[in-house]
Amino acid sequence: MLQETDYKQQFMEAFCSRYAKIANLLTHRFEPDEDQKLCNRLVHASVQLFSNENLTFKMVQNNNLLSIIVSALSDLISRTLIKVDHDTEDNVNSKSLFVVNCNHDIISHHRYWPVVSDFHNLLSHSKIARHFLGEAALIRRWMGILTHFTGMNKNNQHLIVHIPYESIVYHVRVQHRDRGILSHHDKPVISVYLSL
């Protein structure tokens, strides 16, 4: 059915209009197998829908698809935030920052990856990548999301029983820090900007 362009466009419009609600399902607690099934089903549908660059670009222009996906990702990440104190050198101007909590189910069970995958797939189309880079508000929103990953890897030395702790939480933190929320893509337009 997705070979039919008219049907695909109408289905895509319906999918985009409900994307925020679909992404919100990722915040609910499910059994681990159910988590994976939901994520896989979402990605299988969206990969087929977003593979056509011209149709997807039309959705970006007419239905604010990039904004919808960035907002969905922002909402997912905002649910994982914890407050940490950031001490300055003089401790006079210390601030509280909000960073990603790697222990949160959305992060530790990788529930965010379907939305990140969709965002990555959109940016793999050069027209859409250029459009994204021309939208200052979207760039600011994206950079706001990325700032929450800065400082999330605060490691305190644990004495005596540090090995069990590090095997669970430490490696998740290191994985997200080292690999980043998005893998770099081989398209030159985007890979330069994602590596900033």
Short mmCIF file of N, CA and C in Angstrom, two decimals:
data_model
loop_
_atom_site.label_atom_id
_atom_site.label_comp_id
_atom_site.label_asym_id
_atom_site.label_seq_id
_atom_site.Cartn_x
_atom_site.Cartn_y
_atom_site.Cartn_z
N MET A 1 0.81 -1.20 0.00
CA MET A 1 0.00 0.00 0.00
C MET A 1 0.85 1.26 0.00
N LEU A 2 2.04 1.20 0.61
CA LEU A 2 2.87 2.40 0.67
C LEU A 2 3.52 2.72 -0.67
N GLN A 3 3.33 1.86 -1.68
CA GLN A 3 3.83 2.17 -3.02
C GLN A 3 2.93 3.21 -3.70
N GLU A 4 1.69 3.29 -3.26
CA GLU A 4 0.75 4.28 -3.78
C GLU A 4 1.09 5.65 -3.19
N THR A 5 1.48 6.58 -4.05
CA THR A 5 1.94 7.88 -3.57
C THR A 5 0.86 8.64 -2.81
N ASP A 6 -0.38 8.65 -3.34
CA ASP A 6 -1.46 9.39 -2.66
C ASP A 6 -1.74 8.79 -1.29
N TYR A 7 -1.81 7.47 -1.24
CA TYR A 7 -2.05 6.81 0.05
C TYR A 7 -0.92 7.10 1.02
N LYS A 8 0.31 7.00 0.52
CA LYS A 8 1.49 7.24 1.37
C LYS A 8 1.46 8.66 1.93
N GLN A 9 1.10 9.63 1.08
CA GLN A 9 1.06 11.02 1.54
C GLN A 9 -0.01 11.21 2.61
N GLN A 10 -1.19 10.63 2.40
CA GLN A 10 -2.26 10.77 3.38
C GLN A 10 -1.91 10.05 4.69
N PHE A 11 -1.30 8.87 4.55
CA PHE A 11 -0.89 8.13 5.75
C PHE A 11 0.19 8.91 6.50
N MET A 12 1.10 9.49 5.73
CA MET A 12 2.18 10.27 6.33
C MET A 12 1.65 11.49 7.07
N GLU A 13 0.66 12.15 6.49
CA GLU A 13 0.06 13.31 7.16
C GLU A 13 -0.61 12.89 8.47
N ALA A 14 -1.32 11.76 8.44
CA ALA A 14 -1.97 11.26 9.65
C ALA A 14 -0.92 10.86 10.69
N PHE A 15 0.16 10.21 10.24
CA PHE A 15 1.24 9.78 11.13
C PHE A 15 1.90 11.00 11.77
N CYS A 16 2.18 12.03 10.97
CA CYS A 16 2.83 13.24 11.48
C CYS A 16 1.93 13.98 12.47
N SER A 17 0.62 14.01 12.19
CA SER A 17 -0.28 14.73 13.10
C SER A 17 -0.41 14.02 14.45
N ARG A 18 -0.08 12.73 14.48
CA ARG A 18 -0.17 11.97 15.73
C ARG A 18 1.20 11.60 16.30
N TYR A 19 2.25 12.15 15.70
CA TYR A 19 3.60 11.76 16.08
C TYR A 19 3.89 12.04 17.56
N ALA A 20 3.48 13.18 18.05
CA ALA A 20 3.73 13.52 19.46
C ALA A 20 3.07 12.51 20.40
N LYS A 21 1.85 12.10 20.08
CA LYS A 21 1.16 11.12 20.91
C LYS A 21 1.84 9.75 20.83
N ILE A 22 2.29 9.40 19.63
CA ILE A 22 3.00 8.12 19.46
C ILE A 22 4.30 8.14 20.26
N ALA A 23 5.05 9.25 20.15
CA ALA A 23 6.31 9.37 20.89
C ALA A 23 6.06 9.37 22.39
N ASN A 24 4.93 9.90 22.82
CA ASN A 24 4.60 9.92 24.24
C ASN A 24 4.43 8.50 24.79
N LEU A 25 4.01 7.56 23.96
CA LEU A 25 3.90 6.16 24.39
C LEU A 25 5.24 5.61 24.88
N LEU A 26 6.32 6.17 24.36
CA LEU A 26 7.65 5.70 24.76
C LEU A 26 7.97 6.02 26.21
N THR A 27 7.20 6.90 26.82
CA THR A 27 7.45 7.27 28.22
C THR A 27 6.77 6.32 29.20
N HIS A 28 5.85 5.51 28.72
CA HIS A 28 5.13 4.59 29.59
C HIS A 28 5.97 3.36 29.91
N ARG A 29 5.72 2.80 31.06
CA ARG A 29 6.45 1.60 31.48
C ARG A 29 5.80 0.37 30.87
N PHE A 30 6.61 -0.40 30.20
CA PHE A 30 6.18 -1.66 29.62
C PHE A 30 7.16 -2.74 30.05
N GLU A 31 6.80 -3.95 29.78
CA GLU A 31 7.76 -5.05 29.95
C GLU A 31 8.87 -4.82 28.94
N PRO A 32 10.11 -5.27 29.25
CA PRO A 32 11.22 -5.03 28.32
C PRO A 32 10.94 -5.49 26.88
N ASP A 33 10.28 -6.62 26.72
CA ASP A 33 9.97 -7.09 25.37
C ASP A 33 8.98 -6.15 24.68
N GLU A 34 8.03 -5.64 25.44
CA GLU A 34 7.05 -4.72 24.87
C GLU A 34 7.70 -3.40 24.47
N ASP A 35 8.66 -2.93 25.28
CA ASP A 35 9.42 -1.73 24.93
C ASP A 35 10.04 -1.89 23.55
N GLN A 36 10.73 -2.99 23.37
CA GLN A 36 11.44 -3.25 22.13
C GLN A 36 10.48 -3.37 20.96
N LYS A 37 9.35 -4.05 21.17
CA LYS A 37 8.36 -4.21 20.09
C LYS A 37 7.81 -2.85 19.65
N LEU A 38 7.47 -2.00 20.62
CA LEU A 38 6.94 -0.68 20.30
C LEU A 38 7.97 0.14 19.52
N CYS A 39 9.20 0.14 20.01
CA CYS A 39 10.27 0.89 19.33
C CYS A 39 10.48 0.38 17.91
N ASN A 40 10.54 -0.93 17.76
CA ASN A 40 10.75 -1.52 16.43
C ASN A 40 9.61 -1.20 15.48
N ARG A 41 8.39 -1.28 15.97
CA ARG A 41 7.24 -1.00 15.10
C ARG A 41 7.22 0.47 14.66
N LEU A 42 7.54 1.35 15.58
CA LEU A 42 7.59 2.76 15.24
C LEU A 42 8.65 3.03 14.18
N VAL A 43 9.82 2.46 14.37
CA VAL A 43 10.91 2.67 13.41
C VAL A 43 10.59 2.04 12.06
N HIS A 44 10.02 0.84 12.05
CA HIS A 44 9.68 0.20 10.78
C HIS A 44 8.70 1.04 9.97
N ALA A 45 7.73 1.64 10.63
CA ALA A 45 6.77 2.49 9.92
C ALA A 45 7.43 3.78 9.43
N SER A 46 8.15 4.43 10.31
CA SER A 46 8.71 5.73 9.95
C SER A 46 9.82 5.63 8.90
N VAL A 47 10.59 4.57 8.92
CA VAL A 47 11.64 4.40 7.90
C VAL A 47 11.00 4.34 6.51
N GLN A 48 9.91 3.60 6.38
CA GLN A 48 9.23 3.52 5.09
C GLN A 48 8.65 4.88 4.69
N LEU A 49 8.09 5.57 5.66
CA LEU A 49 7.46 6.86 5.36
C LEU A 49 8.48 7.93 5.00
N PHE A 50 9.59 7.98 5.73
CA PHE A 50 10.54 9.06 5.56
C PHE A 50 11.64 8.75 4.54
N SER A 51 11.52 7.67 3.80
CA SER A 51 12.56 7.31 2.84
C SER A 51 12.46 8.13 1.55
N ASN A 52 11.29 8.63 1.23
CA ASN A 52 11.10 9.42 0.02
C ASN A 52 11.42 10.88 0.34
N GLU A 53 12.54 11.37 -0.20
CA GLU A 53 13.00 12.72 0.15
C GLU A 53 12.00 13.81 -0.23
N ASN A 54 11.43 13.72 -1.43
CA ASN A 54 10.51 14.78 -1.87
C ASN A 54 9.24 14.82 -1.02
N LEU A 55 8.67 13.67 -0.76
CA LEU A 55 7.46 13.61 0.05
C LEU A 55 7.75 14.04 1.50
N THR A 56 8.87 13.60 2.02
CA THR A 56 9.25 13.96 3.38
C THR A 56 9.51 15.46 3.49
N PHE A 57 10.18 16.01 2.48
CA PHE A 57 10.44 17.45 2.48
C PHE A 57 9.14 18.24 2.44
N LYS A 58 8.16 17.72 1.71
CA LYS A 58 6.84 18.35 1.67
C LYS A 58 6.22 18.36 3.06
N MET A 59 6.40 17.25 3.80
CA MET A 59 5.88 17.17 5.18
C MET A 59 6.61 18.15 6.10
N VAL A 60 7.90 18.33 5.87
CA VAL A 60 8.68 19.29 6.66
C VAL A 60 8.16 20.70 6.41
N GLN A 61 7.92 21.02 5.14
CA GLN A 61 7.46 22.36 4.80
C GLN A 61 6.01 22.62 5.21
N ASN A 62 5.13 21.67 4.93
CA ASN A 62 3.70 21.91 5.12
C ASN A 62 3.17 21.48 6.49
N ASN A 63 3.83 20.51 7.11
CA ASN A 63 3.31 19.95 8.36
C ASN A 63 4.28 20.11 9.53
N ASN A 64 5.34 20.88 9.36
CA ASN A 64 6.32 21.14 10.43
C ASN A 64 6.89 19.86 11.02
N LEU A 65 7.20 18.90 10.17
CA LEU A 65 7.67 17.59 10.65
C LEU A 65 8.95 17.70 11.49
N LEU A 66 9.90 18.52 11.07
CA LEU A 66 11.13 18.67 11.86
C LEU A 66 10.82 19.21 13.25
N SER A 67 9.98 20.20 13.31
CA SER A 67 9.61 20.79 14.60
C SER A 67 8.92 19.76 15.49
N ILE A 68 8.04 18.96 14.90
CA ILE A 68 7.33 17.93 15.66
C ILE A 68 8.30 16.93 16.25
N ILE A 69 9.27 16.49 15.45
CA ILE A 69 10.22 15.48 15.92
C ILE A 69 11.16 16.06 16.96
N VAL A 70 11.65 17.26 16.75
CA VAL A 70 12.53 17.90 17.73
C VAL A 70 11.77 18.13 19.03
N SER A 71 10.51 18.52 18.94
CA SER A 71 9.69 18.71 20.15
C SER A 71 9.47 17.39 20.88
N ALA A 72 9.21 16.33 20.13
CA ALA A 72 9.02 15.01 20.75
C ALA A 72 10.29 14.56 21.46
N LEU A 73 11.43 14.78 20.82
CA LEU A 73 12.71 14.42 21.45
C LEU A 73 12.97 15.28 22.68
N SER A 74 12.68 16.55 22.58
CA SER A 74 12.84 17.45 23.73
C SER A 74 11.97 17.00 24.90
N ASP A 75 10.73 16.61 24.60
CA ASP A 75 9.83 16.14 25.64
C ASP A 75 10.36 14.87 26.30
N LEU A 76 10.85 13.94 25.49
CA LEU A 76 11.40 12.70 26.05
C LEU A 76 12.59 12.99 26.96
N ILE A 77 13.50 13.81 26.48
CA ILE A 77 14.71 14.12 27.25
C ILE A 77 14.37 14.91 28.51
N SER A 78 13.40 15.83 28.42
CA SER A 78 13.05 16.64 29.60
C SER A 78 12.52 15.77 30.74
N ARG A 79 11.95 14.64 30.43
CA ARG A 79 11.43 13.74 31.47
C ARG A 79 12.55 13.01 32.21
N THR A 80 13.76 13.05 31.67
CA THR A 80 14.88 12.34 32.28
C THR A 80 15.77 13.25 33.11
N LEU A 81 15.50 14.52 33.15
CA LEU A 81 16.42 15.49 33.75
C LEU A 81 16.43 15.43 35.27
N ILE A 82 17.61 15.61 35.80
CA ILE A 82 17.80 15.76 37.24
C ILE A 82 18.59 17.03 37.50
N LYS A 83 18.39 17.57 38.67
CA LYS A 83 19.08 18.80 39.04
C LYS A 83 20.42 18.44 39.68
N VAL A 84 21.47 19.09 39.21
CA VAL A 84 22.78 18.92 39.83
C VAL A 84 23.34 20.30 40.12
N ASP A 85 24.09 20.39 41.19
CA ASP A 85 24.71 21.66 41.54
C ASP A 85 26.04 21.77 40.83
N HIS A 86 26.27 22.94 40.30
CA HIS A 86 27.51 23.21 39.59
C HIS A 86 28.26 24.28 40.38
N ASP A 87 29.35 23.89 40.97
CA ASP A 87 30.13 24.83 41.77
C ASP A 87 31.11 25.58 40.88
N THR A 88 31.14 26.88 41.07
CA THR A 88 32.13 27.68 40.37
C THR A 88 33.39 27.73 41.22
N GLU A 89 34.43 28.31 40.69
CA GLU A 89 35.70 28.35 41.42
C GLU A 89 35.58 29.06 42.76
N ASP A 90 34.80 30.13 42.79
CA ASP A 90 34.69 30.87 44.05
C ASP A 90 33.48 30.45 44.89
N ASN A 91 32.67 29.51 44.38
CA ASN A 91 31.47 29.00 45.06
C ASN A 91 30.44 30.08 45.37
N VAL A 92 30.67 31.29 44.88
CA VAL A 92 29.72 32.37 45.13
C VAL A 92 28.58 32.31 44.11
N ASN A 93 28.95 32.06 42.88
CA ASN A 93 27.96 32.05 41.80
C ASN A 93 27.59 30.63 41.39
N SER A 94 27.47 29.73 42.34
CA SER A 94 27.14 28.36 41.97
C SER A 94 25.73 28.31 41.40
N LYS A 95 25.54 27.43 40.42
CA LYS A 95 24.27 27.33 39.71
C LYS A 95 23.76 25.90 39.79
N SER A 96 22.48 25.76 39.58
CA SER A 96 21.89 24.44 39.44
C SER A 96 21.69 24.18 37.95
N LEU A 97 22.11 23.03 37.52
CA LEU A 97 21.95 22.63 36.13
C LEU A 97 21.04 21.42 36.08
N PHE A 98 20.40 21.23 34.95
CA PHE A 98 19.58 20.05 34.73
C PHE A 98 20.25 19.22 33.65
N VAL A 99 20.57 17.99 34.01
CA VAL A 99 21.25 17.09 33.08
C VAL A 99 20.48 15.78 32.98
N VAL A 100 20.80 15.03 31.95
CA VAL A 100 20.15 13.74 31.71
C VAL A 100 20.53 12.76 32.80
N ASN A 101 19.54 12.10 33.34
CA ASN A 101 19.75 11.05 34.34
C ASN A 101 19.86 9.72 33.59
N CYS A 102 21.04 9.16 33.56
CA CYS A 102 21.26 7.91 32.82
C CYS A 102 20.52 6.73 33.43
N ASN A 103 20.05 6.87 34.67
CA ASN A 103 19.30 5.79 35.32
C ASN A 103 17.83 5.78 34.91
N HIS A 104 17.37 6.85 34.29
CA HIS A 104 15.96 6.94 33.91
C HIS A 104 15.66 5.89 32.85
N ASP A 105 14.46 5.30 32.92
CA ASP A 105 14.07 4.23 32.00
C ASP A 105 14.15 4.65 30.53
N ILE A 106 13.82 5.89 30.24
CA ILE A 106 13.86 6.35 28.84
C ILE A 106 15.27 6.24 28.29
N ILE A 107 16.26 6.52 29.13
CA ILE A 107 17.65 6.44 28.69
C ILE A 107 18.19 5.02 28.82
N SER A 108 18.03 4.42 29.98
CA SER A 108 18.64 3.10 30.21
C SER A 108 18.01 2.00 29.36
N HIS A 109 16.74 2.17 28.96
CA HIS A 109 16.08 1.19 28.10
C HIS A 109 16.03 1.65 26.64
N HIS A 110 16.74 2.73 26.34
CA HIS A 110 16.87 3.25 24.97
C HIS A 110 15.53 3.54 24.31
N ARG A 111 14.59 4.04 25.07
CA ARG A 111 13.26 4.34 24.51
C ARG A 111 13.27 5.56 23.60
N TYR A 112 14.29 6.37 23.69
CA TYR A 112 14.39 7.57 22.87
C TYR A 112 14.83 7.26 21.44
N TRP A 113 15.41 6.08 21.20
CA TRP A 113 16.07 5.84 19.91
C TRP A 113 15.14 5.89 18.71
N PRO A 114 13.85 5.53 18.78
CA PRO A 114 13.03 5.68 17.58
C PRO A 114 12.91 7.14 17.12
N VAL A 115 12.80 8.06 18.06
CA VAL A 115 12.68 9.47 17.71
C VAL A 115 14.02 9.98 17.17
N VAL A 116 15.11 9.58 17.80
CA VAL A 116 16.44 9.97 17.30
C VAL A 116 16.66 9.39 15.91
N SER A 117 16.24 8.15 15.71
CA SER A 117 16.38 7.52 14.40
C SER A 117 15.59 8.29 13.34
N ASP A 118 14.38 8.70 13.68
CA ASP A 118 13.58 9.48 12.73
C ASP A 118 14.25 10.81 12.41
N PHE A 119 14.76 11.47 13.44
CA PHE A 119 15.46 12.74 13.24
C PHE A 119 16.69 12.54 12.35
N HIS A 120 17.42 11.49 12.63
CA HIS A 120 18.61 11.17 11.84
C HIS A 120 18.22 10.87 10.39
N ASN A 121 17.15 10.10 10.20
CA ASN A 121 16.70 9.79 8.85
C ASN A 121 16.28 11.03 8.08
N LEU A 122 15.61 11.95 8.75
CA LEU A 122 15.23 13.19 8.09
C LEU A 122 16.46 13.98 7.66
N LEU A 123 17.43 14.07 8.55
CA LEU A 123 18.63 14.86 8.25
C LEU A 123 19.54 14.19 7.23
N SER A 124 19.28 12.94 6.92
CA SER A 124 20.08 12.26 5.89
C SER A 124 19.69 12.75 4.49
N HIS A 125 18.55 13.42 4.37
CA HIS A 125 18.13 14.03 3.10
C HIS A 125 18.71 15.44 3.05
N SER A 126 19.48 15.73 2.02
CA SER A 126 20.20 17.01 1.96
C SER A 126 19.26 18.22 1.97
N LYS A 127 18.12 18.14 1.30
CA LYS A 127 17.17 19.27 1.31
C LYS A 127 16.67 19.56 2.72
N ILE A 128 16.40 18.49 3.45
CA ILE A 128 15.87 18.65 4.81
C ILE A 128 16.96 19.14 5.74
N ALA A 129 18.18 18.64 5.55
CA ALA A 129 19.31 19.10 6.38
C ALA A 129 19.55 20.59 6.18
N ARG A 130 19.50 21.03 4.94
CA ARG A 130 19.68 22.47 4.67
C ARG A 130 18.54 23.29 5.28
N HIS A 131 17.34 22.76 5.18
CA HIS A 131 16.19 23.45 5.78
C HIS A 131 16.37 23.57 7.30
N PHE A 132 16.78 22.48 7.93
CA PHE A 132 17.02 22.48 9.37
C PHE A 132 18.06 23.52 9.76
N LEU A 133 19.15 23.56 9.00
CA LEU A 133 20.23 24.51 9.31
C LEU A 133 19.83 25.95 9.08
N GLY A 134 18.76 26.17 8.32
CA GLY A 134 18.26 27.52 8.08
C GLY A 134 17.23 27.97 9.09
N GLU A 135 16.83 27.08 9.98
CA GLU A 135 15.80 27.40 10.97
C GLU A 135 16.45 27.68 12.33
N ALA A 136 16.64 28.93 12.66
CA ALA A 136 17.33 29.32 13.90
C ALA A 136 16.62 28.78 15.14
N ALA A 137 15.30 28.80 15.14
CA ALA A 137 14.55 28.33 16.31
C ALA A 137 14.76 26.83 16.54
N LEU A 138 14.79 26.07 15.45
CA LEU A 138 15.04 24.62 15.57
C LEU A 138 16.46 24.34 16.04
N ILE A 139 17.41 25.10 15.54
CA ILE A 139 18.80 24.92 15.97
C ILE A 139 18.92 25.22 17.46
N ARG A 140 18.29 26.31 17.92
CA ARG A 140 18.33 26.64 19.35
C ARG A 140 17.70 25.53 20.18
N ARG A 141 16.59 25.01 19.71
CA ARG A 141 15.92 23.92 20.44
C ARG A 141 16.81 22.69 20.51
N TRP A 142 17.43 22.35 19.38
CA TRP A 142 18.34 21.20 19.31
C TRP A 142 19.53 21.41 20.24
N MET A 143 20.10 22.59 20.23
CA MET A 143 21.24 22.87 21.10
C MET A 143 20.82 22.83 22.56
N GLY A 144 19.60 23.24 22.84
CA GLY A 144 19.07 23.14 24.21
C GLY A 144 19.00 21.69 24.67
N ILE A 145 18.59 20.80 23.77
CA ILE A 145 18.56 19.38 24.10
C ILE A 145 19.97 18.89 24.39
N LEU A 146 20.90 19.26 23.53
CA LEU A 146 22.28 18.79 23.69
C LEU A 146 22.93 19.29 24.97
N THR A 147 22.55 20.48 25.43
CA THR A 147 23.16 21.00 26.66
C THR A 147 22.86 20.12 27.87
N HIS A 148 21.74 19.41 27.83
CA HIS A 148 21.41 18.53 28.96
C HIS A 148 22.30 17.30 29.01
N PHE A 149 22.99 17.02 27.93
CA PHE A 149 23.92 15.90 27.93
C PHE A 149 25.30 16.32 28.44
N THR A 150 25.53 17.63 28.51
CA THR A 150 26.78 18.14 29.03
C THR A 150 26.72 18.08 30.54
N GLY A 151 27.63 17.39 31.15
CA GLY A 151 27.67 17.28 32.59
C GLY A 151 26.91 16.08 33.12
N MET A 152 26.32 15.28 32.24
CA MET A 152 25.58 14.11 32.72
C MET A 152 26.52 13.02 33.19
N ASN A 153 27.76 13.10 32.77
CA ASN A 153 28.71 12.04 33.07
C ASN A 153 29.57 12.42 34.27
N LYS A 154 28.96 12.98 35.26
CA LYS A 154 29.70 13.35 36.46
C LYS A 154 29.99 12.08 37.25
N ASN A 155 31.23 11.75 37.34
CA ASN A 155 31.63 10.53 38.03
C ASN A 155 32.28 10.87 39.36
N ASN A 156 31.75 10.29 40.39
CA ASN A 156 32.36 10.41 41.70
C ASN A 156 32.99 9.07 42.02
N GLN A 157 34.13 9.13 42.65
CA GLN A 157 34.81 7.88 42.99
C GLN A 157 34.03 7.17 44.09
N HIS A 158 33.76 5.92 43.85
CA HIS A 158 33.07 5.09 44.83
C HIS A 158 34.09 4.13 45.42
N LEU A 159 34.12 4.09 46.73
CA LEU A 159 35.08 3.23 47.40
C LEU A 159 34.42 1.91 47.78
N ILE A 160 35.19 0.91 47.92
CA ILE A 160 34.81 -0.43 48.36
C ILE A 160 33.95 -1.15 47.30
N VAL A 161 32.68 -0.71 47.09
CA VAL A 161 31.79 -1.44 46.18
C VAL A 161 31.57 -0.67 44.87
N HIS A 162 32.62 -0.21 44.24
CA HIS A 162 32.43 0.58 43.03
C HIS A 162 32.25 -0.28 41.79
N ILE A 163 32.73 -1.49 41.77
CA ILE A 163 32.65 -2.33 40.57
C ILE A 163 31.20 -2.63 40.18
N PRO A 164 30.32 -3.10 41.07
CA PRO A 164 28.93 -3.34 40.66
C PRO A 164 28.23 -2.06 40.19
N TYR A 165 28.52 -0.96 40.85
CA TYR A 165 27.90 0.30 40.47
C TYR A 165 28.32 0.69 39.05
N GLU A 166 29.61 0.64 38.80
CA GLU A 166 30.11 1.05 37.50
C GLU A 166 29.64 0.14 36.38
N SER A 167 29.46 -1.14 36.65
CA SER A 167 29.05 -2.02 35.58
C SER A 167 27.64 -1.72 35.09
N ILE A 168 26.80 -1.12 35.91
CA ILE A 168 25.43 -0.84 35.52
C ILE A 168 25.29 0.57 34.97
N VAL A 169 25.66 1.55 35.74
CA VAL A 169 25.40 2.94 35.40
C VAL A 169 26.55 3.57 34.62
N TYR A 170 27.76 3.31 35.05
CA TYR A 170 28.90 3.97 34.46
C TYR A 170 29.00 3.70 32.96
N HIS A 171 28.78 2.47 32.56
CA HIS A 171 28.93 2.13 31.15
C HIS A 171 27.84 2.74 30.29
N VAL A 172 26.64 2.91 30.84
CA VAL A 172 25.58 3.59 30.10
C VAL A 172 25.98 5.04 29.88
N ARG A 173 26.49 5.67 30.92
CA ARG A 173 26.93 7.07 30.80
C ARG A 173 28.05 7.21 29.77
N VAL A 174 29.03 6.34 29.86
CA VAL A 174 30.15 6.42 28.94
C VAL A 174 29.68 6.18 27.51
N GLN A 175 28.79 5.22 27.35
CA GLN A 175 28.26 4.92 26.01
C GLN A 175 27.58 6.15 25.41
N HIS A 176 26.72 6.82 26.17
CA HIS A 176 26.02 7.98 25.65
C HIS A 176 26.97 9.15 25.42
N ARG A 177 27.93 9.29 26.29
CA ARG A 177 28.88 10.38 26.11
C ARG A 177 29.74 10.15 24.88
N ASP A 178 30.28 8.94 24.76
CA ASP A 178 31.22 8.67 23.69
C ASP A 178 30.55 8.54 22.32
N ARG A 179 29.41 7.92 22.29
CA ARG A 179 28.73 7.72 21.01
C ARG A 179 27.82 8.88 20.66
N GLY A 180 27.40 9.62 21.67
CA GLY A 180 26.51 10.74 21.44
C GLY A 180 25.10 10.28 21.18
N ILE A 181 24.20 11.23 21.19
CA ILE A 181 22.80 10.87 20.95
C ILE A 181 22.56 10.56 19.48
N LEU A 182 23.39 11.09 18.61
CA LEU A 182 23.28 10.79 17.19
C LEU A 182 24.61 10.26 16.68
N SER A 183 24.55 9.25 15.89
CA SER A 183 25.77 8.79 15.23
C SER A 183 26.00 9.70 14.05
N HIS A 184 27.26 9.90 13.71
CA HIS A 184 27.58 10.76 12.57
C HIS A 184 27.21 10.05 11.29
N HIS A 185 26.72 10.82 10.37
CA HIS A 185 26.29 10.28 9.09
C HIS A 185 27.33 10.62 8.05
N ASP A 186 27.38 9.87 7.00
CA ASP A 186 28.41 10.09 5.99
C ASP A 186 28.08 11.21 5.02
N LYS A 187 26.92 11.84 5.14
CA LYS A 187 26.59 12.96 4.28
C LYS A 187 27.36 14.19 4.76
N PRO A 188 28.13 14.82 3.88
CA PRO A 188 28.98 15.93 4.31
C PRO A 188 28.23 17.12 4.90
N VAL A 189 27.05 17.45 4.39
CA VAL A 189 26.32 18.62 4.87
C VAL A 189 26.03 18.49 6.36
N ILE A 190 25.59 17.35 6.77
CA ILE A 190 25.14 17.15 8.14
C ILE A 190 26.28 16.78 9.07
N SER A 191 27.19 15.96 8.62
CA SER A 191 28.23 15.46 9.53
C SER A 191 29.07 16.59 10.09
N VAL A 192 29.26 17.64 9.31
CA VAL A 192 30.03 18.79 9.80
C VAL A 192 29.29 19.44 10.97
N TYR A 193 27.99 19.64 10.83
CA TYR A 193 27.22 20.33 11.85
C TYR A 193 26.93 19.47 13.07
N LEU A 194 26.81 18.17 12.88
CA LEU A 194 26.56 17.31 14.02
C LEU A 194 27.79 17.12 14.87
N SER A 195 28.96 17.34 14.28
CA SER A 195 30.19 17.14 15.05
C SER A 195 30.56 18.37 15.87
N LEU A 196 29.75 19.44 15.78
CA LEU A 196 30.03 20.65 16.56
C LEU A 196 29.90 20.42 18.03
#
